[in-house]
Coordinates of C-alpha atoms and ligand atoms in Angstrom, one line a residue:
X1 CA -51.0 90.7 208.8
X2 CA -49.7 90.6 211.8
X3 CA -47.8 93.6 213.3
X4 CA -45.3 95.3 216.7
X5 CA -46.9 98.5 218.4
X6 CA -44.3 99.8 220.2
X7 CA -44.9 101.4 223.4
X8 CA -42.3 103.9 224.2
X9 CA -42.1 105.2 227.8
X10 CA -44.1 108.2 227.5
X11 CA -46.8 106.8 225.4
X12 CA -48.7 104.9 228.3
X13 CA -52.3 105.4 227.0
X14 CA -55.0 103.1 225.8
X15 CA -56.3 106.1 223.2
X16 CA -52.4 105.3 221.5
X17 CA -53.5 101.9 221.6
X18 CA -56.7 101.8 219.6
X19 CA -54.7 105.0 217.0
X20 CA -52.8 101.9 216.0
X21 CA -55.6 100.0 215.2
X22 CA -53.6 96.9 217.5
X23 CA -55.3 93.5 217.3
X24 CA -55.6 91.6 220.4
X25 CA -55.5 88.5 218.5
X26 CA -52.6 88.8 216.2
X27 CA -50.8 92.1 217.7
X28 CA -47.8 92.1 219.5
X29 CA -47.0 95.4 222.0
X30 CA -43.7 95.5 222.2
X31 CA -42.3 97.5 225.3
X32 CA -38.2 97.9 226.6
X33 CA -36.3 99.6 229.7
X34 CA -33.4 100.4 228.0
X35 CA -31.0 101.4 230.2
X36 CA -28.4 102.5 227.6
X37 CA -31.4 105.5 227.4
X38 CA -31.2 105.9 231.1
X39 CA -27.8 106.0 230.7
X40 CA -27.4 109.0 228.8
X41 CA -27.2 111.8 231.6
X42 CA -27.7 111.9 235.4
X43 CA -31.1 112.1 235.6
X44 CA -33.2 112.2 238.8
X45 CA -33.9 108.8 240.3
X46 CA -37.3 109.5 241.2
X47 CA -37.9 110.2 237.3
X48 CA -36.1 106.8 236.4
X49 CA -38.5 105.3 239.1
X50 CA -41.6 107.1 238.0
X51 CA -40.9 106.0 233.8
X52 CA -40.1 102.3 234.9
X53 CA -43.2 101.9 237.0
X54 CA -45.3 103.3 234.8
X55 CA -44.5 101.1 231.9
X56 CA -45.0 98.1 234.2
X57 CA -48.0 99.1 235.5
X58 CA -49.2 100.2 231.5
X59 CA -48.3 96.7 230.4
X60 CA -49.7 94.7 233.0
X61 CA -53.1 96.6 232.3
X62 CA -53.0 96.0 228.4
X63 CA -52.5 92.4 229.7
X64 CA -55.4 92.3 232.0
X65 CA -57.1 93.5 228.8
X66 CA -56.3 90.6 226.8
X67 CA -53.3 92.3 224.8
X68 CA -49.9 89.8 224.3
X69 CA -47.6 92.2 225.7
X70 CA -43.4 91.8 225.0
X71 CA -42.0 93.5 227.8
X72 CA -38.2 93.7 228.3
X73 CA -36.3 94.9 231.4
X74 CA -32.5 96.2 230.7
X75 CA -32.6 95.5 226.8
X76 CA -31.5 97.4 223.9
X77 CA -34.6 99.2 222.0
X78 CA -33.0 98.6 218.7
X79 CA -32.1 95.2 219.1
X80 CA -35.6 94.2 220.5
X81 CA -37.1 96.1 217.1
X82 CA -34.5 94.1 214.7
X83 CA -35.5 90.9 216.2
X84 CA -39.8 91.1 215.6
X85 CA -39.8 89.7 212.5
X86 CA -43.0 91.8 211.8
X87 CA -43.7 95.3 210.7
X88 CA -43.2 97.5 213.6
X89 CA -46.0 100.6 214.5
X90 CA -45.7 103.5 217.1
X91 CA -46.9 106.6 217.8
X92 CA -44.9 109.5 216.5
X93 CA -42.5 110.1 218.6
X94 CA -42.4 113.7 220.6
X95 CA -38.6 113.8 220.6
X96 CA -36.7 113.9 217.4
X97 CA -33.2 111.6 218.4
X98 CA -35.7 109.4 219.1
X99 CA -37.9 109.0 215.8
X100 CA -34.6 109.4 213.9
X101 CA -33.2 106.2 215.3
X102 CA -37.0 104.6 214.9
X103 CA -37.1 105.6 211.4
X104 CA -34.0 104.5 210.2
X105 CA -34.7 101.0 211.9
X106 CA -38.3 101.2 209.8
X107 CA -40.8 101.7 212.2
X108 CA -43.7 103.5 210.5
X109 CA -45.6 106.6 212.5
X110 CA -49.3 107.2 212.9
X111 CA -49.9 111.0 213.8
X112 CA -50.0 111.9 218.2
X113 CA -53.7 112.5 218.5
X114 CA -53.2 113.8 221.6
X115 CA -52.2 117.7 220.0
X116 CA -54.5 120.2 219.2
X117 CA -53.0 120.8 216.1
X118 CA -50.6 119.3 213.5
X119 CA -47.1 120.2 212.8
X120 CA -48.5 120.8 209.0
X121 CA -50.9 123.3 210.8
X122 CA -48.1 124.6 212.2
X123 CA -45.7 125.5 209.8
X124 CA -48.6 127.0 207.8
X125 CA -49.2 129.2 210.7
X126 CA -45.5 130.0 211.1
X127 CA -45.1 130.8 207.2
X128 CA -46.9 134.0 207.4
X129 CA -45.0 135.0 210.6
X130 CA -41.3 136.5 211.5
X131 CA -42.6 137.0 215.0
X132 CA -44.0 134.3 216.4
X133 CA -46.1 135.0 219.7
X134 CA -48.1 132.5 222.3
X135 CA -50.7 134.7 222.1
X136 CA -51.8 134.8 218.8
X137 CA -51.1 131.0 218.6
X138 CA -53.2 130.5 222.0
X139 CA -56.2 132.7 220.3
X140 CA -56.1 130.5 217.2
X141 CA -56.4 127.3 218.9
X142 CA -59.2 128.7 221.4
X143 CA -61.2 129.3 218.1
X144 CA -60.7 126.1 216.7
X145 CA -61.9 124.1 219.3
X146 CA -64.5 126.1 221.4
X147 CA -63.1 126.2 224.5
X148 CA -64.4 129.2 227.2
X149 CA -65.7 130.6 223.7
X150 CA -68.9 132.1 222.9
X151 CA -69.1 131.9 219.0
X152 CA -66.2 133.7 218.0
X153 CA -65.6 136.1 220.8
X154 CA -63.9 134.5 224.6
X155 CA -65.7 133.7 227.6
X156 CA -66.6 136.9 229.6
X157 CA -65.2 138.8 226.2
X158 CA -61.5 138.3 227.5
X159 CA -58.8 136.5 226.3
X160 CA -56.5 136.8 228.5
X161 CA -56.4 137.3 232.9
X162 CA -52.7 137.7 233.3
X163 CA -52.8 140.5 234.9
X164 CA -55.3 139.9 237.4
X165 CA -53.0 136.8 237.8
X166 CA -50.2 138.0 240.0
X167 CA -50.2 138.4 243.6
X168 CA -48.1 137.2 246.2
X169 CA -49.4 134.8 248.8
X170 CA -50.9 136.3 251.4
X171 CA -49.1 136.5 254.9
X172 CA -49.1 133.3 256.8
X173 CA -49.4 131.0 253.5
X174 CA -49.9 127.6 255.0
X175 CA -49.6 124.4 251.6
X176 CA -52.5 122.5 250.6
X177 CA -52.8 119.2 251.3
X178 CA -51.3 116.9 249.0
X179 CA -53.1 113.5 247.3
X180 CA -51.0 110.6 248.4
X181 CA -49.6 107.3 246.4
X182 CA -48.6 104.6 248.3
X183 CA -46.0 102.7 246.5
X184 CA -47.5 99.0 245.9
X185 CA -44.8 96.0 245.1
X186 CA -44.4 97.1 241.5
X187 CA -43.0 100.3 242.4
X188 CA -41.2 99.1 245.2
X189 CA -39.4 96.7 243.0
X190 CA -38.6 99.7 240.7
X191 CA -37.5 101.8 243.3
X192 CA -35.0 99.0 244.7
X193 CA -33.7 98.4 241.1
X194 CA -33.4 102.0 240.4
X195 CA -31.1 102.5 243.6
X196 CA -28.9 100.2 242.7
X197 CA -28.3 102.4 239.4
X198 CA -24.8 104.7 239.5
X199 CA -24.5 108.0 238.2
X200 CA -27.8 109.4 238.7
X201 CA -29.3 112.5 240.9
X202 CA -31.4 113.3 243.7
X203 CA -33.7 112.0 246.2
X204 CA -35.4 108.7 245.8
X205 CA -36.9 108.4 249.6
X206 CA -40.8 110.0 250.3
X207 CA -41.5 108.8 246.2
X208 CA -44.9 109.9 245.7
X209 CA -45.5 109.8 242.2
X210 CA -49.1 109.1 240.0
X211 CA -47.3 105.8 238.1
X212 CA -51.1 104.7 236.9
X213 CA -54.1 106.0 234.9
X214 CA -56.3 106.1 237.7
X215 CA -53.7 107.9 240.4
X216 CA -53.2 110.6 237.4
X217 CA -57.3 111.2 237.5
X218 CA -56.9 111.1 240.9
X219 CA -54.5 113.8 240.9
X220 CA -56.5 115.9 238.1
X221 CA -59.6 115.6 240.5
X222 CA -57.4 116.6 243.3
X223 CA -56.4 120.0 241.3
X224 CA -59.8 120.5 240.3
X225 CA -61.1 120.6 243.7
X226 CA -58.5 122.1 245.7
X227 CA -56.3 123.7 244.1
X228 CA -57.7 125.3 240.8
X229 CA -60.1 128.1 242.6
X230 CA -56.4 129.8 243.8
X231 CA -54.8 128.5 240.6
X232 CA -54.7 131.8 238.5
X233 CA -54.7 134.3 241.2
X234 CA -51.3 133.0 242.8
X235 CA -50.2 131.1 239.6
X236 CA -46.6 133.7 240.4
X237 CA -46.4 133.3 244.0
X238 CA -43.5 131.5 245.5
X239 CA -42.5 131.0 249.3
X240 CA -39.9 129.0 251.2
X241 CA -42.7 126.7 252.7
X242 CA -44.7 125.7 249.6
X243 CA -43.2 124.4 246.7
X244 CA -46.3 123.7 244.9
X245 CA -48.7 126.3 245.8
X246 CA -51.5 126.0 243.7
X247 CA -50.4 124.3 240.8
X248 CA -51.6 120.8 239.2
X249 CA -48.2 119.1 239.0
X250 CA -49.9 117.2 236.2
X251 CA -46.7 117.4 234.3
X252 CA -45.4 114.2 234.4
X253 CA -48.6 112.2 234.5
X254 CA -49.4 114.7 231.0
X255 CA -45.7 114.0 229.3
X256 CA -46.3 110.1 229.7
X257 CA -49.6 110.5 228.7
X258 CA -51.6 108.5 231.2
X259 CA -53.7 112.1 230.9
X260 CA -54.6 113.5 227.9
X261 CA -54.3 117.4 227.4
X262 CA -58.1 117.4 226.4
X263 CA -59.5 115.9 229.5
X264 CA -57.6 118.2 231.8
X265 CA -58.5 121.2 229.9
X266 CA -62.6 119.8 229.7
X267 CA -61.9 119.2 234.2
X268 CA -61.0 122.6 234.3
X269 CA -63.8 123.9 231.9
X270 CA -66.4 121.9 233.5
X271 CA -65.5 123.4 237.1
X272 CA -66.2 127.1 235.4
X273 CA -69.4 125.8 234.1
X274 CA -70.4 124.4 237.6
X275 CA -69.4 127.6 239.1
X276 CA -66.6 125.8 241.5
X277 CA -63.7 128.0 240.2
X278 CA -63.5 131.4 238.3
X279 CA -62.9 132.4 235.1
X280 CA -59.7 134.0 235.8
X281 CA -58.3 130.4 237.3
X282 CA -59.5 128.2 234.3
X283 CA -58.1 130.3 231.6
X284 CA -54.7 130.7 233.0
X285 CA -55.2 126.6 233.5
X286 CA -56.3 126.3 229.7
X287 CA -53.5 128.6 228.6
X288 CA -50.8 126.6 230.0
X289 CA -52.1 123.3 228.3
X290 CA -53.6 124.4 225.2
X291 CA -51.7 127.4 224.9
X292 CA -48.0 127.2 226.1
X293 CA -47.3 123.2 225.9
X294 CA -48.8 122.5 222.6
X295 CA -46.7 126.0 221.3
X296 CA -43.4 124.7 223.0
X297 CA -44.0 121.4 221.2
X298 CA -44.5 122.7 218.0
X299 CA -41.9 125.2 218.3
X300 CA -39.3 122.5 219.4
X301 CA -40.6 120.4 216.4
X302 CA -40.4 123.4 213.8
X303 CA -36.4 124.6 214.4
X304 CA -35.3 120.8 214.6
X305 CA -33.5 119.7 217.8
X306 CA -29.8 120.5 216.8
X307 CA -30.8 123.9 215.1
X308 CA -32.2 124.7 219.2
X309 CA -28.6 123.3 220.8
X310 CA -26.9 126.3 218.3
X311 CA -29.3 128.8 219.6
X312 CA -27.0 131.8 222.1
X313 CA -28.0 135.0 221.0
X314 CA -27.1 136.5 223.8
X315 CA -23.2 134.7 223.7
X316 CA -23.3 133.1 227.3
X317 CA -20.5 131.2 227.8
X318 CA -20.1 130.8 231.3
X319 CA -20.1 127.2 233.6
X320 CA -23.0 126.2 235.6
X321 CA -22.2 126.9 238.3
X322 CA -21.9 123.8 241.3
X323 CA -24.8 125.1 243.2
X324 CA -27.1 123.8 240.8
X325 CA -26.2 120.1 241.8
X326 CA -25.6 120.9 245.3
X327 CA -28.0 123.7 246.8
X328 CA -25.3 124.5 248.5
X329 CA -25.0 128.5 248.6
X330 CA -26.3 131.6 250.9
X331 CA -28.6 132.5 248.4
X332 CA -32.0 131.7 250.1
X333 CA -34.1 131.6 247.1
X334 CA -32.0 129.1 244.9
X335 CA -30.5 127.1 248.2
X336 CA -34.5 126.3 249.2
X337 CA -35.7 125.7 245.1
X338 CA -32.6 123.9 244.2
X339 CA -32.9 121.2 247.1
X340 CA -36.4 121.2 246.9
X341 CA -35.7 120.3 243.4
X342 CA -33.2 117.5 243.8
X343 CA -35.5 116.1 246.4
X344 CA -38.7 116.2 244.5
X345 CA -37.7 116.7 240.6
X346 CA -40.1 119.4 240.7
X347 CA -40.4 123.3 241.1
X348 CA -43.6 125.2 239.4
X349 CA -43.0 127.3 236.5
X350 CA -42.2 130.7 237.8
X351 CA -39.1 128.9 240.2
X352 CA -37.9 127.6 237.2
X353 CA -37.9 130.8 235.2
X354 CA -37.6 133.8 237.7
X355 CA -35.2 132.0 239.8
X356 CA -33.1 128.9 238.8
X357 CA -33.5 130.2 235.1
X358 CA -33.0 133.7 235.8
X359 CA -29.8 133.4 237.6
X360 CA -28.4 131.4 234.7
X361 CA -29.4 133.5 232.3
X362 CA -27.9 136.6 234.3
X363 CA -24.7 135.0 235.0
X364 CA -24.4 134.6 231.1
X365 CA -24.3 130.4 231.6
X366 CA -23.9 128.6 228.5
X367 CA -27.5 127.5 227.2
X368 CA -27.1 124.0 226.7
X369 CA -25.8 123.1 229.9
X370 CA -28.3 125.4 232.2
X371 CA -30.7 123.1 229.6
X372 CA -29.3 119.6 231.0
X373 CA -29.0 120.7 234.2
X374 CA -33.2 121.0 234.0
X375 CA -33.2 117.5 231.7
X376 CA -31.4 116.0 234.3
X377 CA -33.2 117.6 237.3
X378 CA -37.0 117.2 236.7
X379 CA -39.4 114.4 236.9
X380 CA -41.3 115.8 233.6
X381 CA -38.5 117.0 231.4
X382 CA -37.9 115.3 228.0
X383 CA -36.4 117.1 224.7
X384 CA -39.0 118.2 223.1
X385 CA -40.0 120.7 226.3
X386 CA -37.0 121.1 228.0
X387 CA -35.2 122.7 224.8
X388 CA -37.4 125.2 224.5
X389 CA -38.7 125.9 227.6
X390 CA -34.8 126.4 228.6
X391 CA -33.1 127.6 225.3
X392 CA -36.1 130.1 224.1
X393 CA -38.4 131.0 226.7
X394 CA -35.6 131.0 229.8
X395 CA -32.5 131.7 228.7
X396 CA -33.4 134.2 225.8
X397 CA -30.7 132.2 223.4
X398 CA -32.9 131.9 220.5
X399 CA -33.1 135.7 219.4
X400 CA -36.9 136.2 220.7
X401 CA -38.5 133.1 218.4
X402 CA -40.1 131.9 221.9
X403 CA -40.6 134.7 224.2
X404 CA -41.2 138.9 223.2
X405 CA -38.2 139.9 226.0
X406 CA -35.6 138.2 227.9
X407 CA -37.3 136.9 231.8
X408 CA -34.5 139.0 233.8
X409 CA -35.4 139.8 236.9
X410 CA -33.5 141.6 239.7
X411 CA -33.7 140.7 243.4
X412 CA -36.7 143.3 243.7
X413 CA -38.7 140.9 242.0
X414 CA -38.2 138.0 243.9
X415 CA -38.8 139.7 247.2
X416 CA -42.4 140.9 246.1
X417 CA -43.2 137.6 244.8
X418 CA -42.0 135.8 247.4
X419 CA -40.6 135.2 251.4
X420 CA -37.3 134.3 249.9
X421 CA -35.6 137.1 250.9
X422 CA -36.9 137.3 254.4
X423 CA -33.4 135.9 256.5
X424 CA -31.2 135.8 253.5
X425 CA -27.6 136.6 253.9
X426 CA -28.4 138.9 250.9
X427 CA -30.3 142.4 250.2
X428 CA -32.5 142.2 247.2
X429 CA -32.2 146.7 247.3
X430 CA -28.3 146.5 247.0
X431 CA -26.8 146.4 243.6
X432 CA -23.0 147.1 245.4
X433 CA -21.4 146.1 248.5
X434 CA -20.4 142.8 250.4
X435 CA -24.1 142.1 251.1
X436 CA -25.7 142.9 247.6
X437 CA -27.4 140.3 246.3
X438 CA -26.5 137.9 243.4
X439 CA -29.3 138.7 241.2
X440 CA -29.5 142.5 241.7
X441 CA -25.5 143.0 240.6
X442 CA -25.9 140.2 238.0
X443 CA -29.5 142.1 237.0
X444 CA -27.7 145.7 236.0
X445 CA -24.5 143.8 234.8
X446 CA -26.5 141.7 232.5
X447 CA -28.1 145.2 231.4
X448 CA -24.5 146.9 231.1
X449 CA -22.9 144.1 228.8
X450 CA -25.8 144.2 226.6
X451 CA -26.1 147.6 226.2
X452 CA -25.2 148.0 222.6
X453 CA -27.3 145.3 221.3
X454 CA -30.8 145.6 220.0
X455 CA -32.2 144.5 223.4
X456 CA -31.8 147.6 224.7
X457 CA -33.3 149.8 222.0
X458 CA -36.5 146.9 221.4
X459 CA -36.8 144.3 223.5
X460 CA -35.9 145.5 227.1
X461 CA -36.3 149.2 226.7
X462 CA -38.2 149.7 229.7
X463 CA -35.3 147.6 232.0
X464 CA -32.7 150.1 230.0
X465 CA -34.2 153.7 231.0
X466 CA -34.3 152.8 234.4
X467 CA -30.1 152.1 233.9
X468 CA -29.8 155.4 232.6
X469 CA -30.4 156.5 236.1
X470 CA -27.3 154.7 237.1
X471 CA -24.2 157.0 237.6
X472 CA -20.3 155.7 236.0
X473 CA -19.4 155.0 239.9
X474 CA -22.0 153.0 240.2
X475 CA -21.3 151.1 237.3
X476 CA -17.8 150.9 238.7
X477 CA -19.3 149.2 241.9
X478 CA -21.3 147.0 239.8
X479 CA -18.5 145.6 237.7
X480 CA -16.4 145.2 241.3
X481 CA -19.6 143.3 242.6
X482 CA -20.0 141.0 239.7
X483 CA -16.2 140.1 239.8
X484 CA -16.4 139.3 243.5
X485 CA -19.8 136.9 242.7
X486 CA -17.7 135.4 240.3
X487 CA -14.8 134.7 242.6
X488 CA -17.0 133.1 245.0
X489 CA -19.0 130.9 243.1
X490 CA -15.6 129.9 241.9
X491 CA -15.1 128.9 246.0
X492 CA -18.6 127.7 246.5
X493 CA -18.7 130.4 248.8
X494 CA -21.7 132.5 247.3
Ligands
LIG501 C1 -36.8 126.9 232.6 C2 -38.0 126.0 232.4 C3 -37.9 124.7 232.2 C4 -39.1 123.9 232.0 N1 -39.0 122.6 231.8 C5 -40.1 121.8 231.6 C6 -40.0 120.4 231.4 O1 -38.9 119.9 231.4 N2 -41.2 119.7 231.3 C7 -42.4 120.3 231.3 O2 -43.4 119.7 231.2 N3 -42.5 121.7 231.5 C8 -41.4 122.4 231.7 N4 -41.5 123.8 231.9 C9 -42.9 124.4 231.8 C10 -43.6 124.5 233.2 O3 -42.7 125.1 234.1 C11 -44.0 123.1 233.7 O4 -44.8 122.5 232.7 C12 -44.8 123.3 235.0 O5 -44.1 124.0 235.9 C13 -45.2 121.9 235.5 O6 -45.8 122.0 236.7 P1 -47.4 121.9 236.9 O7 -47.8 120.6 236.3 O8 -47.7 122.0 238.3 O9 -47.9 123.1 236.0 P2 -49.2 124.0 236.1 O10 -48.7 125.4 236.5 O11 -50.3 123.4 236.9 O12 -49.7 124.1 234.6 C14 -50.5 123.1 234.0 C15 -49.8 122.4 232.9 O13 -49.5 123.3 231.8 C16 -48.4 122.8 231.0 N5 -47.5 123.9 230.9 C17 -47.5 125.1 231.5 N6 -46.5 125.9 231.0 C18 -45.8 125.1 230.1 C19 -44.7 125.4 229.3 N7 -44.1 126.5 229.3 N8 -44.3 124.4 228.5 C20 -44.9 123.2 228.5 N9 -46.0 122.9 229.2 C21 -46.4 123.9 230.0 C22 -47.8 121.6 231.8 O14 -48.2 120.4 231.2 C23 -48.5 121.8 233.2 O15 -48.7 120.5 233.8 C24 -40.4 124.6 232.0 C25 -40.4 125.9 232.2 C26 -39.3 126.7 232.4 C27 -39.4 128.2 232.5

């Protein structure tokens, strides 16, 4: 009988296509823009661009491979499901509003081959656990399927190079070269349509995005090459003239799954086996895919997607502030990331969560909106790794499910992994004064007000003996210092 596959945006692969067993005689691939989707918050316009062409592009190749492809521009989802007249097929999908409103219109689910493991696997795993941790997870999933294992012990006997994984760039960092991708008409036509849309954020000029199969290999053969053999060593390192660093930026092309997680992971593998990039590099490469994004799925999958936007253990109630949207603030680190940001929807992991997460999480800003502000912001953010990514691992709210300790960081930090602080209007030593800086005051303060919880005796009980050194006037200045901070984001003036 004949049946609908429905595409969704971030199912662009052929492997989905033959998972659904789709006939190219009878079939029908059913695939919508729907704005009303687009709609729902102000997201980056490069990431409405970068969806949009990437469907076209995916359905004019299942065309040129003799599939009859239904594709609709500015249409409602639903409606275009109610009107098939056929039984309607799709890939499970990753977010769970999503596969709620498909299963209640009665789209049936085949099972994403694209993780390592299934949520059934999962929840076993979780059922003999109170503490949940990465690495055990990671371990268990390097067993299963071979990878930089010989028999049952890891590569080199280690499991784990994160300490070797640490250092600062060098002095006189110059960035890599980038791969280039020249927008053709397709995307131009996006680009034009996606301009005309109100409401949404950031840059849309310089777009440079992988919006095919083929530019996402390009880019993984790119990161192979150039970038992987510095991956792990300066995986932490940030400066005000590199953005990227070392990093893949395979995110997006891997969250609309023109990649699949197993072919990156075999790039990397293979480039350890050829001798092109150390062991150190390709395990922190494999940990981030096999390890940390499959866990963050599963993790968002097992609490359920209302049960994260209840999560704030910690009780942060606070605004976001402006700067977020703006960039506009004397703060070097967070001006240069957060317009970096809105320009490129993009900032590598340790921005995100030692800097634009870390200030929010030290101000005490409510969980859920730091979380949109990241939905909104980022080329690759969807639900089911925003949430927790934002909600567990950055912003602590979920009473350690995702992460042992709360990522706080004082200025101190920043300055040694970084040139951030070199010409800011701010000192990353002071914790007190007119020139102290943000994160330092907010750092203690954050310490201070959670001083009687069990952070301080478990989780962060390193951070708290270095506060005992901390004298009641200085405690004094700190409180002054945080109510000034708070006075001037109120201005913008921070
Ligand atoms: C506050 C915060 C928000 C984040 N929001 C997102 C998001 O919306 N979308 C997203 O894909 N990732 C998110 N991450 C995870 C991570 O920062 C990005 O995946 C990574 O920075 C993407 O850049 P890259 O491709 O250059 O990564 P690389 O450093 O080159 O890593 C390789 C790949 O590993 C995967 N990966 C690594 N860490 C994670 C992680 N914690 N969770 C999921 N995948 C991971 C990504 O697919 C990434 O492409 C977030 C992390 C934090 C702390």
């Amino acid at each position: 009988m004949a049946k609908t596959v429905l595409v969704l945006g971030d199912q662009l692969s052929l492997d989905y296509i033959k998972t659904l067993e789709t006939d190219r005689n009878q079939d029908t691939i059913l695939m919508v823009e729907d704005w009303a989707l687009v709609k729902r918050k102000p997201y980056h316009r490069k990431k409405i661009a970068l969806v949009w062409s990437a469907m076209r592009h995916f359905g004019n190749r299942l065309r040129d491979l003799g599939y009859r492809v239904d594709y609709h521009l500015d249409a409602s989802l639903l409606e275009c499901i109610a009107s098939t007249g056929s039984p309607v097929v799709c890939i499970e999908p990753r977010e769970h509003g999503i596969r709620t409103c498909l299963k209640a219109a009665g789209v049936t689910f085949k099972t994403d081959p694209y993780w390592f493991m299934t949520q059934d696997d999962f929840t076993q795993w979780m059922s003999s656990r109170t503490q949940p941790r990465l690495e055990q997870y990671y371990r268990l999933v390097r067993q299963r399927t071979g990878y930089l294992m010989n028999g049952d012990k890891p590569a080199d006997g280690i499991w784990n190079f994160d300490k070797e994984n640490r250092k600062p760039f060098p002095k006189n960092h110059q960035p890599i070269l980038q791969p280039h991708f020249t927008p053709d008409s397709t995307t131009l036509s996006v680009l034009e349509t996606v301009a005309g849309i109100p409401n949404l954020i950031g840059d849309l000029s310089g777009f440079n995005e992988p919006v095919t199969r083929d530019d996402a290999l390009e880019r993984l053969s790119w990161f192979v090459i150039e970038a992987l053999p510095d991956f792990g060593r300066y995986e932490d390192a940030m400066a005000a003239n590199d953005m990227f660093g070392f990093h893949s930026i395979l995110s997006p092309s891997l969250n609309l799954s023109l990649l699949s997680p197993a072919e990156c992971i075999d790039a990397a593998v293979t480039a350890y086996a050829d001798g092109t990039a150390p062991l150190a590099s390709v395990e922190a490469f494999v940990r981030q895919i096999l390890g940390w994004r499959e866990y963050m799925f599963h993790l968002y999958d097992w609490l359920g997607s209302n049960a994260w936007d209840e999560q704030n253990a910690l009780d942060a109630n606070e605004p976001l502030p402006d700067l977020y949207w703006t960039g506009d603030t004397k703060m070097r680190c967070l001006r240069t990331t957060i317009t970096d940001t809105l320009r490129t929807g993009y900032a590598h992991h340790i921005i995100r969560l030692m800097v634009q997460g870390n200030f929010a999480l030290l101000l005490g800003v409510r969980p859920t909106e730091i979380r949109d502000w990241f939905w909104s912001a980022f080329l690759d953010a969807y639900d089911w790794v925003v949430t927790p990514n934002v909600i567990g691992m950055s912003q602590a709210a979920d009473n350690g499910l995702t992460a042992s300790k709360p990522y706080a960081a004082s200025g101190a930090y920043i300055n040694r992994m970084s040139d951030y602080c070199k010409g800011c209007a701010y000192s990353p030593k002071s914790f007190a004064g007119d020139d102290a800086c943000p994160f330092t005051t907010l750092y203690w303060d954050f310490l201070i007000r959670h001083e009687n919880t069990a952070l301080a005796s478990t989780r962060l009980s390193t951070n708290y003996l270095a506060l005992r050194g901390k004298s009641p006037a200085d405690r004094l200045a700190i409180a002054e210092r945080r109510q000034q901070l708070k006075q001037l984001l109120q201005t913008s003036q921070l």
